[in-house]
Amino acid sequence: MGVLRGAGRVFDLSLGQLLWSRRTIFMGLVLTVPVIIAVVERLLLISGISALRVNDVRVSGPTIFGLIIWLVLRVVVPILGVFYGTGLIADEVDDKTITYLFTRPVRRGAVLLGKYLAYLVCTVMVVLPAVVIVYFLVIPFRDIPGTFRSLAIDVGLLALGLAAYGAVFALVGAMLRKPAVVGLVFAFGWEQAAMLMPGYLSRVTIAYYLQALVPHAIPSQEGVSALLQALIGTVPEPGTCLAALIFATVVALVLGCRVIERREYVLEQ
Amino acid sequence: MTKRTRVFLGVACGILVVGLGTGLVTAYVGGFQNLVILGGDGPDELAYIPQDARMVAYANIREIMSSQLRQKLRDLQTTSPDGSQRRFQDETGIDVENDIDYVVASSAGPDGDAQGERPLMLARGRFDTARIENLIQERGGVVEEYAGKRLLTQTDKQFTVAFVESDLVAVGSPEAIHRAIDTKTGSANVRGNAEVMRLVRDVDTGTAWAVARFDAIGPRWSGALPSQLPPINWVALTSHIDGGVRGTMHAETRDEASAQNLQDVVRGMMALARLQVAQHAELAAFVDSLELSGHDKTVTLGFSVPAEVVDSLFLKRAARPAPAPAPGEHQEQAPPSTPAL
């Protein structure tokens, strides 16, 4: 059976499993936060209460939406990447069910590919509709013509972020026995630290390329972090960012497939 | 794939398609140009403004009226609303605070011909057209048709009102109104004027903004401006009005040397202002907020009047003693206080 056909079979099997798993309930809960913020903002607006203010500066709908996108991109997307991506293969190993997949007449690489595609569809189909709902709750209708372009970019960017983080963590999951810890350290330790370090270290993160594409102003930072950002912050070109993210996704997937093809998984008895 | 998985995917896809589709259609209807350029392309009413416009201004009346600043001003007013405003509302049925969303004003005409200017004002909102028509006719106005639009003209005052859309009224000289209608129906509008639109896109985010050729406003301000100002081509001003006011003023000079000279002049004026307001903390805060910067031929001056400064100014105003009543005017006597023991 060809790789793509095999991946399709695995995708079909895995999509339902992923979609109705506890992880998706967790994802739903995480995404409830921005939706609740948007609903509260809309209710305040409807009830005629004065607009949300920070330091006496009125926070407009597009600004709130921009902040929510930053929250989703910097927190939610990496979390989803870690929890889903690292579990694609590691969960099968932990549950000792990987044998059943490996004994099917599909290439091992197709198993990872199919599961990765299922992860992508599952997360994209939960995250993106939530973002669209938040957009229509937060942005006044008259502002839609002026802000729709940024929504279109946001939607594409979130899908790209989920793809890139998922691929990287799928590789980590295929390589390591306990990948979740490594994934969390990478997403919330290494990436955060590298973004603040001088030199080229930030270029070895996914966040560096994703953040450069965000069409909303970065939330203001204070203190040392703001100073460091001002001193060392560089913004790559959009084309470079897109190429880097696609490159990272493809390379991580190819490496993941190679690892799973060659590695011997020993199941604990 | 189970049925519930298919249902979930169908619903998720539906939300995405409906959401993005609605946004796309709205963006298309509201001006497809919004999708392809970073900044806004100005209000829709620019379609009525001729290409040779020398001044374009915009004010979001609704936002200004609902701003904290306006609320503070209203609180400061001890008397009932302004008599002229009340009379205007009684006669026209227009409640300026609620019925007008925003106003766009422009002035067009050949370069160097300040006398030949054709001022035009467009107001978007809710109007009682029949009442306004009656009012103008009662005062000697005549009704005429022009390109399918009803125009109400007071010939002696060279003043025309036209409801060019159900919720858009144009006010100005008859020539300006005719030209606005012609512009909308086909002639090149100001969106084709790259110089104006470049500045409009820069300032379009403000609650109120204006872009003008300096020679269109310079003569009017000649008394207030230093006589030896370097040559300025365009000025653009944008302001955000809320609890306070913050804004930016750009001046585009003829060349880089002029820009440098202008920066020096403004810097000197700022230094002088700092000396003058040293004793007044609230004004000092405003002067301290001034930020001067420059790039190529553009000089930018940012300013901010924070809400606290506005509050302190208003408090000062409120603390002033009320003016003494005119002689003969009845004044209520305060009850005699208890004598001190």
Coordinates of C-alpha atoms in Angstrom, one line a residue:
Chain A
M1 CA 0.0 0.0 0.0
G2 CA 1.4 3.4 -0.9
V3 CA 2.4 5.9 1.8
L4 CA -0.4 8.3 1.0
R5 CA -3.1 5.7 0.9
G6 CA -1.8 4.2 4.1
A7 CA -1.7 7.6 5.7
G8 CA -5.3 8.2 4.6
R9 CA -6.4 4.9 6.3
V10 CA -4.5 5.9 9.5
F11 CA -6.0 9.4 9.3
D12 CA -9.5 8.1 9.0
L13 CA -9.0 5.9 12.1
S14 CA -7.2 8.5 14.1
L15 CA -9.3 11.6 13.5
G16 CA -12.3 10.3 15.5
Q17 CA -9.9 9.1 18.3
L18 CA -8.2 12.5 18.5
L19 CA -11.4 14.5 18.2
W20 CA -13.3 12.7 21.0
S21 CA -10.3 12.4 23.3
R22 CA -9.7 14.1 26.7
R23 CA -7.1 16.3 24.9
T24 CA -9.9 17.9 22.8
I25 CA -11.9 18.6 25.9
F26 CA -8.8 20.3 27.3
M27 CA -8.4 22.2 24.1
G28 CA -12.1 23.3 24.2
L29 CA -11.6 24.5 27.7
V30 CA -8.5 26.5 26.8
L31 CA -10.3 28.1 23.8
T32 CA -13.3 28.9 26.0
V33 CA -11.2 31.7 27.7
P34 CA -10.9 34.0 24.6
V35 CA -14.5 33.3 23.7
I36 CA -15.6 34.3 27.2
I37 CA -13.5 37.4 27.0
A38 CA -15.2 38.3 23.7
V39 CA -18.7 37.6 25.0
V40 CA -18.1 39.8 28.1
E41 CA -16.8 42.6 25.8
R42 CA -19.8 42.3 23.6
L43 CA -22.2 42.3 26.5
L44 CA -20.5 45.4 28.0
L45 CA -20.9 47.0 24.6
I46 CA -24.5 46.1 24.3
S47 CA -25.4 47.2 27.8
G48 CA -23.9 50.6 27.1
I49 CA -21.2 50.4 29.7
S50 CA -18.1 52.5 28.9
A51 CA -15.6 50.7 26.7
L52 CA -12.7 48.7 28.3
R53 CA -9.9 51.0 29.3
V54 CA -6.3 50.3 30.1
N55 CA -4.4 53.3 31.7
D56 CA -7.3 55.4 30.6
V57 CA -6.7 54.5 27.0
R58 CA -9.8 53.1 25.3
V59 CA -9.2 49.5 24.1
S60 CA -11.0 49.1 20.8
G61 CA -12.4 45.9 19.4
P62 CA -9.6 45.4 16.9
T63 CA -7.1 45.8 19.7
I64 CA -8.8 43.3 21.9
F65 CA -8.9 40.9 19.0
G66 CA -5.2 41.5 18.4
L67 CA -4.4 40.7 22.0
I68 CA -6.5 37.5 21.8
I69 CA -4.6 36.4 18.7
W70 CA -1.3 36.9 20.5
L71 CA -2.6 34.9 23.4
V72 CA -3.7 32.0 21.1
L73 CA -0.5 32.2 19.1
R74 CA 1.9 32.4 22.0
V75 CA 0.2 30.1 24.4
V76 CA -2.6 28.0 23.0
V77 CA -0.9 26.9 19.7
P78 CA 2.3 25.7 21.4
I79 CA 0.3 23.9 24.1
L80 CA -1.8 22.1 21.5
G81 CA 1.4 21.3 19.5
V82 CA 3.0 19.7 22.6
F83 CA 0.0 17.8 23.9
Y84 CA -1.2 16.4 20.5
G85 CA 2.1 16.2 18.6
T86 CA 4.1 14.4 21.3
G87 CA 1.3 12.0 21.9
L88 CA 0.8 10.9 18.3
I89 CA 3.3 8.0 18.6
A90 CA 4.1 8.0 22.3
D91 CA 0.5 7.3 23.3
E92 CA 0.4 4.3 21.1
V93 CA 3.6 3.1 22.7
D94 CA 2.4 3.8 26.2
D95 CA -0.9 2.0 25.5
K96 CA 1.0 -0.8 23.8
T97 CA -1.2 -0.5 20.8
I98 CA 1.5 0.5 18.3
T99 CA 2.0 -3.2 17.5
Y100 CA -1.4 -3.3 15.9
L101 CA -0.6 -0.3 13.7
F102 CA 2.8 -1.7 12.7
T103 CA 1.4 -5.1 11.8
R104 CA -1.0 -3.5 9.3
P105 CA 0.2 -3.5 5.6
V106 CA 1.2 0.2 5.7
R107 CA 4.6 1.7 5.9
R108 CA 5.5 2.9 9.4
G109 CA 6.1 6.4 8.1
A110 CA 2.5 6.5 6.8
V111 CA 1.3 5.9 10.4
L112 CA 3.0 9.1 11.6
L113 CA 1.9 11.0 8.5
G114 CA -1.8 9.9 8.9
K115 CA -1.8 10.7 12.6
Y116 CA -0.2 14.1 12.0
L117 CA -2.9 14.9 9.4
A118 CA -5.6 13.9 11.8
Y119 CA -4.0 16.1 14.5
L120 CA -3.9 19.0 12.0
V121 CA -7.5 18.7 11.0
C122 CA -8.7 18.2 14.6
T123 CA -6.9 21.2 16.0
V124 CA -7.6 23.5 13.0
M125 CA -11.3 22.6 13.1
V126 CA -11.5 23.6 16.7
V127 CA -9.2 26.6 16.9
L128 CA -10.1 28.4 13.7
P129 CA -13.9 28.5 14.2
A130 CA -13.3 29.7 17.7
V131 CA -11.1 32.5 16.4
V132 CA -13.7 33.4 13.8
I133 CA -16.5 33.5 16.5
V134 CA -14.3 35.7 18.7
Y135 CA -13.7 38.0 15.7
F136 CA -17.3 38.6 15.0
L137 CA -18.1 39.1 18.7
V138 CA -15.3 41.6 19.3
I139 CA -15.1 43.6 16.1
P140 CA -17.9 46.0 15.4
F141 CA -19.5 45.4 12.0
R142 CA -18.4 48.7 10.6
D143 CA -14.8 47.8 11.3
I144 CA -15.0 44.5 9.4
P145 CA -13.9 45.9 6.0
G146 CA -10.8 47.4 7.5
T147 CA -9.9 44.4 9.6
F148 CA -10.9 41.4 7.6
R149 CA -7.5 41.2 6.0
S150 CA -5.9 40.7 9.4
L151 CA -8.4 38.0 10.2
A152 CA -7.5 36.2 7.0
I153 CA -3.8 36.4 7.9
D154 CA -4.6 35.3 11.4
V155 CA -6.5 32.2 10.3
G156 CA -3.7 31.2 7.9
L157 CA -1.0 32.0 10.5
L158 CA -2.7 29.9 13.2
A159 CA -3.0 26.9 10.8
L160 CA 0.6 27.3 9.9
G161 CA 1.6 27.5 13.6
L162 CA -0.3 24.4 14.4
A163 CA 1.3 22.6 11.4
A164 CA 4.8 23.6 12.4
Y165 CA 4.5 23.0 16.1
G166 CA 2.7 19.7 15.5
A167 CA 5.4 18.5 13.1
V168 CA 8.2 19.3 15.4
F169 CA 6.6 17.7 18.4
A170 CA 5.5 14.7 16.4
L171 CA 9.3 14.2 15.6
V172 CA 10.0 14.6 19.4
G173 CA 7.3 12.1 20.2
A174 CA 8.7 9.6 17.7
M175 CA 12.2 10.0 19.1
L176 CA 11.8 10.1 22.8
R177 CA 10.2 7.9 25.4
K178 CA 8.7 10.7 27.6
P179 CA 8.4 13.5 25.0
A180 CA 5.8 15.7 26.7
V181 CA 8.3 17.1 29.2
V182 CA 10.8 17.8 26.5
G183 CA 8.1 19.4 24.4
L184 CA 7.0 21.7 27.3
V185 CA 10.6 22.7 28.0
F186 CA 11.1 23.5 24.3
A187 CA 7.9 25.5 23.9
F188 CA 7.9 27.4 27.2
G189 CA 11.5 27.3 28.2
W190 CA 13.8 27.3 25.2
E191 CA 11.6 29.4 22.9
Q192 CA 10.9 32.1 25.4
A193 CA 14.5 32.3 26.5
A194 CA 15.9 32.2 23.0
M195 CA 13.6 35.0 21.9
L196 CA 15.3 37.2 24.5
M197 CA 18.8 36.2 23.8
P198 CA 21.1 38.3 21.6
G199 CA 22.5 36.9 18.4
Y200 CA 20.9 34.3 16.2
L201 CA 19.5 31.9 18.8
S202 CA 16.0 33.2 18.3
R203 CA 16.1 32.0 14.7
V204 CA 16.2 28.4 16.0
T205 CA 12.6 28.8 17.3
I206 CA 9.3 28.6 15.6
A207 CA 7.9 31.6 17.6
Y208 CA 10.4 33.9 15.9
Y209 CA 9.0 33.3 12.4
L210 CA 5.4 33.1 13.6
Q211 CA 5.4 36.3 15.5
A212 CA 6.9 38.2 12.6
L213 CA 3.9 37.5 10.6
V214 CA 1.3 38.6 13.1
P215 CA -0.6 41.6 11.7
H216 CA -1.4 43.0 15.2
A217 CA 0.8 45.2 17.3
I218 CA 2.8 43.2 19.9
P219 CA 1.3 43.7 23.4
S220 CA 3.5 46.2 25.2
Q221 CA 6.2 44.7 27.4
E222 CA 7.9 46.3 30.3
G223 CA 11.1 46.0 32.2
V224 CA 14.1 43.9 31.1
S225 CA 12.2 41.9 28.5
A226 CA 11.1 45.1 26.7
L227 CA 14.6 46.5 26.8
L228 CA 16.1 43.3 25.4
Q229 CA 13.5 43.1 22.7
A230 CA 14.2 46.7 21.7
L231 CA 18.0 46.1 21.7
I232 CA 18.1 42.8 19.9
G233 CA 14.8 42.5 18.2
T234 CA 14.9 41.8 14.5
V235 CA 12.0 41.2 12.3
P236 CA 12.5 38.8 9.4
E237 CA 10.8 39.3 6.0
P238 CA 7.4 37.6 5.6
G239 CA 8.7 35.5 2.7
T240 CA 11.5 34.3 4.9
C241 CA 9.1 33.4 7.7
L242 CA 6.8 31.5 5.5
A243 CA 9.7 29.6 3.9
A244 CA 11.2 28.8 7.4
L245 CA 7.9 27.6 8.8
I246 CA 7.2 25.4 5.8
F247 CA 10.8 24.1 5.8
A248 CA 10.6 23.3 9.5
T249 CA 7.3 21.4 9.1
V250 CA 8.5 19.4 6.1
V251 CA 11.9 18.6 7.6
A252 CA 10.4 17.6 11.0
L253 CA 7.8 15.3 9.3
V254 CA 10.4 13.7 7.0
L255 CA 12.7 13.1 10.0
G256 CA 9.8 11.8 12.1
C257 CA 9.0 9.3 9.3
R258 CA 12.6 8.2 9.1
V259 CA 12.8 7.8 12.9
I260 CA 9.7 5.7 13.1
E261 CA 10.8 3.6 10.1
R262 CA 14.1 2.8 11.8
R263 CA 13.5 2.8 15.5
E264 CA 12.7 -0.3 17.4
Y265 CA 9.9 0.4 20.0
V266 CA 10.3 -1.8 23.0
L267 CA 7.0 -2.1 24.9
E268 CA 7.1 -2.4 28.7
Q269 CA 5.7 -5.6 30.0
Chain B
M1 CA -15.1 8.2 10.4
T2 CA -18.1 8.1 12.7
K3 CA -21.3 10.1 12.1
R4 CA -20.6 12.5 15.0
T5 CA -17.1 13.2 13.7
R6 CA -18.6 14.0 10.3
V7 CA -21.2 16.3 12.0
F8 CA -18.5 18.0 14.0
L9 CA -16.3 18.6 11.0
G10 CA -19.4 19.9 9.0
V11 CA -20.3 22.4 11.7
A12 CA -16.7 23.6 12.1
C13 CA -16.3 24.0 8.4
G14 CA -19.7 25.7 8.2
I15 CA -18.6 28.3 10.9
L16 CA -15.3 28.9 9.0
V17 CA -16.9 29.2 5.6
V18 CA -19.8 31.4 6.8
G19 CA -17.5 33.6 9.0
L20 CA -14.8 34.1 6.3
G21 CA -17.4 34.4 3.6
T22 CA -19.3 37.1 5.5
G23 CA -16.1 38.9 6.2
L24 CA -15.0 38.7 2.6
V25 CA -18.4 40.0 1.3
T26 CA -18.4 42.8 3.9
A27 CA -14.9 43.8 3.0
Y28 CA -15.8 43.7 -0.7
V29 CA -18.9 45.9 -0.1
G30 CA -17.0 48.2 2.2
G31 CA -14.2 48.7 -0.3
F32 CA -12.1 45.8 -1.7
Q33 CA -9.1 48.1 -1.4
N34 CA -9.1 47.4 2.3
L35 CA -7.9 43.9 1.5
V36 CA -4.8 44.9 -0.4
I37 CA -3.4 47.8 1.4
L38 CA -2.1 48.1 4.9
G39 CA -3.9 51.3 6.0
G40 CA -7.5 52.3 5.6
D41 CA -8.5 54.0 2.4
G42 CA -10.5 56.7 4.2
P43 CA -14.3 57.0 4.5
D44 CA -16.6 56.1 1.6
E45 CA -17.5 59.7 1.2
L46 CA -14.2 60.4 -0.4
A47 CA -16.0 59.2 -3.6
Y48 CA -17.8 62.6 -3.6
I49 CA -14.6 64.7 -3.2
P50 CA -13.0 65.9 -6.5
Q51 CA -9.5 64.8 -7.3
D52 CA -8.1 68.3 -7.0
A53 CA -9.0 68.6 -3.3
R54 CA -6.7 70.7 -1.3
M55 CA -8.1 69.9 2.1
V56 CA -9.9 66.8 3.4
A57 CA -11.0 66.5 7.0
Y58 CA -12.9 63.9 8.9
A59 CA -14.5 63.9 12.4
N60 CA -16.2 60.9 14.0
I61 CA -18.9 62.9 15.8
R62 CA -20.4 59.8 17.4
E63 CA -17.1 58.8 19.0
I64 CA -16.4 62.4 20.0
M65 CA -19.8 62.8 21.6
S66 CA -19.5 59.6 23.5
S67 CA -15.9 60.3 24.6
Q68 CA -15.1 60.9 28.2
L69 CA -13.8 64.4 27.3
R70 CA -17.2 65.3 26.0
Q71 CA -18.9 63.9 29.1
K72 CA -16.6 66.0 31.2
L73 CA -17.4 69.1 29.2
R74 CA -21.1 68.4 29.6
D75 CA -20.7 68.0 33.3
L76 CA -18.9 71.3 33.5
Q77 CA -21.8 73.0 31.8
T78 CA -23.9 74.2 34.6
T79 CA -26.7 75.6 32.4
S80 CA -28.9 73.7 30.0
P81 CA -27.6 72.9 26.5
D82 CA -26.4 75.7 24.4
G83 CA -29.3 77.9 23.1
S84 CA -28.2 77.8 19.5
Q85 CA -27.8 74.1 19.6
R86 CA -31.3 73.7 21.0
R87 CA -32.7 76.1 18.4
F88 CA -30.9 74.2 15.6
Q89 CA -32.4 70.9 16.9
D90 CA -35.9 72.4 17.1
E91 CA -35.7 73.7 13.6
T92 CA -34.0 70.9 11.8
G93 CA -34.8 67.9 14.0
I94 CA -31.1 67.0 14.1
D95 CA -29.7 66.1 17.5
V96 CA -26.0 66.6 16.9
E97 CA -25.1 64.3 19.7
N98 CA -27.1 61.3 18.5
D99 CA -28.1 61.8 14.9
I100 CA -24.8 62.4 13.2
D101 CA -22.3 59.6 12.9
Y102 CA -19.4 61.4 11.2
V103 CA -18.6 64.4 9.0
V104 CA -16.3 64.7 6.1
A105 CA -15.3 68.1 4.8
S106 CA -13.2 69.2 1.9
S107 CA -12.1 72.1 -0.1
A108 CA -11.2 71.9 -3.8
G109 CA -10.0 74.3 -6.4
P110 CA -7.1 75.2 -8.5
D111 CA -3.7 75.6 -6.8
G112 CA -3.0 79.1 -5.5
D113 CA -6.6 80.3 -5.8
A114 CA -7.7 80.6 -2.2
Q115 CA -10.7 82.7 -3.3
G116 CA -11.9 80.0 -5.8
E117 CA -12.2 77.3 -3.1
R118 CA -15.4 75.2 -3.1
P119 CA -16.0 74.0 0.4
L120 CA -18.1 70.9 0.8
M121 CA -19.3 69.1 3.9
L122 CA -20.8 65.6 3.9
A123 CA -22.5 64.3 7.1
R124 CA -23.6 60.7 7.5
G125 CA -26.4 60.1 10.0
R126 CA -30.2 60.1 10.4
F127 CA -32.0 63.1 9.1
D128 CA -35.7 64.2 8.9
T129 CA -35.4 65.2 5.2
A130 CA -39.0 66.5 4.9
R131 CA -38.5 68.8 7.9
I132 CA -35.2 70.1 6.6
E133 CA -36.6 70.7 3.1
N134 CA -39.6 72.6 4.5
L135 CA -37.3 74.7 6.7
I136 CA -35.1 75.7 3.7
Q137 CA -38.1 76.4 1.5
E138 CA -39.7 78.5 4.2
R139 CA -36.6 80.6 4.2
G140 CA -36.6 81.2 0.5
G141 CA -34.8 78.2 -0.7
V142 CA -35.6 76.7 -4.1
V143 CA -35.8 73.1 -5.1
E144 CA -34.0 71.9 -8.2
E145 CA -33.0 68.6 -9.6
Y146 CA -29.5 67.8 -10.6
A147 CA -28.4 64.4 -11.9
G148 CA -31.4 62.8 -10.2
K149 CA -30.8 64.4 -6.8
R150 CA -33.0 67.0 -5.1
L151 CA -31.0 70.1 -4.3
L152 CA -32.3 72.9 -2.0
T153 CA -30.5 76.1 -2.7
Q154 CA -30.6 79.5 -1.1
T155 CA -29.5 81.6 -4.0
D156 CA -28.8 84.7 -2.0
K157 CA -26.4 82.9 0.3
Q158 CA -25.0 80.6 -2.3
F159 CA -25.7 77.7 -0.1
T160 CA -27.1 74.3 -1.2
V161 CA -28.2 71.2 0.7
A162 CA -28.6 67.9 -1.0
F163 CA -29.6 64.5 0.3
V164 CA -27.2 62.5 -1.9
E165 CA -28.0 59.3 -0.1
S166 CA -30.8 58.4 2.3
D167 CA -28.4 58.9 5.2
L168 CA -25.9 61.3 3.7
V169 CA -26.4 65.0 3.4
A170 CA -24.1 67.3 1.4
V171 CA -23.8 71.0 2.3
G172 CA -21.9 73.6 0.5
S173 CA -21.8 76.1 -2.4
P174 CA -24.0 75.1 -5.4
E175 CA -20.9 74.5 -7.5
A176 CA -19.4 72.3 -4.9
I177 CA -22.5 70.2 -4.6
H178 CA -22.8 69.8 -8.4
R179 CA -19.2 68.8 -8.6
A180 CA -19.6 66.3 -5.7
I181 CA -22.5 64.6 -7.5
D182 CA -20.6 64.6 -10.8
T183 CA -17.5 63.2 -9.0
K184 CA -19.6 60.4 -7.5
T185 CA -21.2 59.5 -10.7
G186 CA -18.1 59.1 -12.7
S187 CA -15.4 61.8 -12.6
A188 CA -12.1 61.1 -10.9
N189 CA -12.3 61.4 -7.2
V190 CA -9.7 62.2 -4.5
R191 CA -8.8 58.6 -4.2
G192 CA -7.0 59.1 -7.5
N193 CA -4.9 61.9 -5.9
A194 CA -1.8 59.9 -4.7
E195 CA -0.5 62.8 -2.6
V196 CA -3.6 63.3 -0.6
M197 CA -4.3 59.6 -0.2
R198 CA -0.8 58.8 1.0
L199 CA -1.4 61.2 3.9
V200 CA -5.0 60.1 4.4
R201 CA -3.9 56.5 4.9
D202 CA -1.4 57.7 7.5
V203 CA -4.0 59.6 9.6
D204 CA -7.1 57.5 8.9
T205 CA -7.0 55.8 12.3
G206 CA -7.9 59.0 14.3
T207 CA -11.2 60.1 15.8
A208 CA -10.7 63.3 13.8
W209 CA -8.1 64.1 11.2
A210 CA -7.3 66.5 8.4
V211 CA -5.0 66.7 5.5
A212 CA -4.4 69.9 3.7
R213 CA -2.1 71.7 1.4
F214 CA -0.4 74.3 3.5
D215 CA -1.2 77.1 1.1
A216 CA -4.9 76.2 1.6
I217 CA -4.7 77.0 5.3
G218 CA -1.6 79.1 5.7
P219 CA -3.2 82.4 4.8
R220 CA -5.9 81.9 7.4
W221 CA -3.3 81.2 10.1
S222 CA -0.9 83.8 9.0
G223 CA -1.3 85.7 12.2
A224 CA -0.6 82.7 14.4
L225 CA 2.4 81.3 12.6
P226 CA 5.9 82.6 12.5
S227 CA 6.5 84.7 9.4
Q228 CA 9.7 83.0 8.4
L229 CA 8.4 79.4 8.3
P230 CA 10.3 77.1 5.9
P231 CA 8.2 76.2 2.8
I232 CA 5.6 73.5 3.7
N233 CA 3.7 71.6 1.1
W234 CA 1.3 69.5 3.1
V235 CA 0.1 69.2 6.7
A236 CA -1.7 66.3 8.2
L237 CA -3.2 66.2 11.7
T238 CA -4.8 63.2 13.4
S239 CA -6.2 63.1 16.9
H240 CA -7.6 60.5 19.2
I241 CA -10.2 61.9 21.6
D242 CA -11.2 60.0 24.6
G243 CA -10.6 60.9 28.3
G244 CA -7.9 63.2 27.0
V245 CA -6.6 64.1 23.5
R246 CA -3.5 62.7 21.8
G247 CA -2.5 63.3 18.3
T248 CA 0.1 63.7 15.7
M249 CA 0.9 66.5 13.3
H250 CA 2.9 65.9 10.2
A251 CA 4.3 68.6 8.0
E252 CA 5.8 67.8 4.6
T253 CA 8.2 70.4 3.5
R254 CA 9.6 71.1 0.0
D255 CA 13.0 69.5 0.7
E256 CA 15.0 67.9 3.4
A257 CA 16.8 71.2 4.3
S258 CA 13.4 72.8 4.8
A259 CA 12.4 69.9 7.1
Q260 CA 15.5 70.4 9.1
N261 CA 14.8 74.2 9.4
L262 CA 11.3 73.5 10.4
Q263 CA 12.4 71.1 13.1
D264 CA 14.7 73.8 14.5
V265 CA 11.9 76.3 14.5
V266 CA 9.6 73.9 16.3
R267 CA 12.3 72.9 18.7
G268 CA 12.8 76.6 19.6
M269 CA 9.1 77.1 20.1
M270 CA 9.0 74.1 22.3
A271 CA 11.8 75.4 24.4
L272 CA 10.1 78.8 24.7
A273 CA 6.8 77.1 25.7
R274 CA 8.7 75.1 28.4
L275 CA 9.9 78.4 29.9
Q276 CA 6.5 79.9 29.8
V277 CA 4.6 77.1 31.4
A278 CA 7.1 76.2 34.1
Q279 CA 4.8 77.6 36.8
H280 CA 1.8 75.7 35.6
A281 CA 2.0 72.0 36.2
E282 CA -1.0 71.0 34.1
L283 CA 0.3 72.8 31.1
A284 CA 3.9 71.6 31.7
A285 CA 2.5 68.1 31.4
F286 CA 1.2 68.9 27.9
V287 CA 4.4 70.6 26.8
D288 CA 6.4 67.7 28.1
S289 CA 4.3 65.3 26.0
L290 CA 5.4 67.0 22.8
E291 CA 7.6 64.7 20.7
L292 CA 9.4 66.1 17.7
S293 CA 10.8 63.8 15.1
G294 CA 11.6 63.9 11.4
H295 CA 12.3 61.8 8.4
D296 CA 13.3 62.9 5.0
K297 CA 10.9 65.8 4.1
T298 CA 8.5 65.1 7.0
V299 CA 8.5 66.7 10.4
T300 CA 6.2 65.0 13.0
L301 CA 5.0 66.5 16.2
G302 CA 3.2 64.2 18.6
F303 CA 1.2 65.6 21.5
S304 CA -0.9 64.3 24.3
V305 CA -3.2 65.9 26.8
P306 CA -3.8 63.1 29.3
A307 CA -7.1 62.7 31.1
E308 CA -5.5 63.8 34.3
V309 CA -4.5 67.1 32.7
V310 CA -7.9 67.6 31.3
D311 CA -9.4 66.8 34.8
S312 CA -7.2 69.3 36.5
L313 CA -8.0 72.0 33.9
F314 CA -11.7 71.4 34.4
L315 CA -11.4 71.4 38.2
K316 CA -9.6 74.7 38.0
R317 CA -12.4 76.0 35.7
A318 CA -15.1 74.7 38.0
A319 CA -13.4 76.3 41.1
R320 CA -13.5 79.8 39.5
P321 CA -16.1 82.0 41.1
A322 CA -19.2 82.5 39.1
P323 CA -19.4 85.9 37.3
A324 CA -21.1 88.6 39.3
P325 CA -24.7 89.2 38.3
A326 CA -25.5 92.3 36.2
P327 CA -26.8 95.4 38.1
G328 CA -30.5 95.1 38.8
E329 CA -30.5 91.4 38.2
H330 CA -32.3 89.5 41.0
Q331 CA -29.9 87.7 43.3
E332 CA -31.1 85.3 46.0
Q333 CA -29.8 86.3 49.4
A334 CA -28.1 83.6 51.4
P335 CA -29.7 82.9 54.8
P336 CA -27.8 84.7 57.5
S337 CA -25.4 82.4 59.2
T338 CA -25.4 81.9 62.9
P339 CA -23.2 84.5 64.5
A340 CA -20.0 83.1 65.9
L341 CA -20.0 82.8 69.7

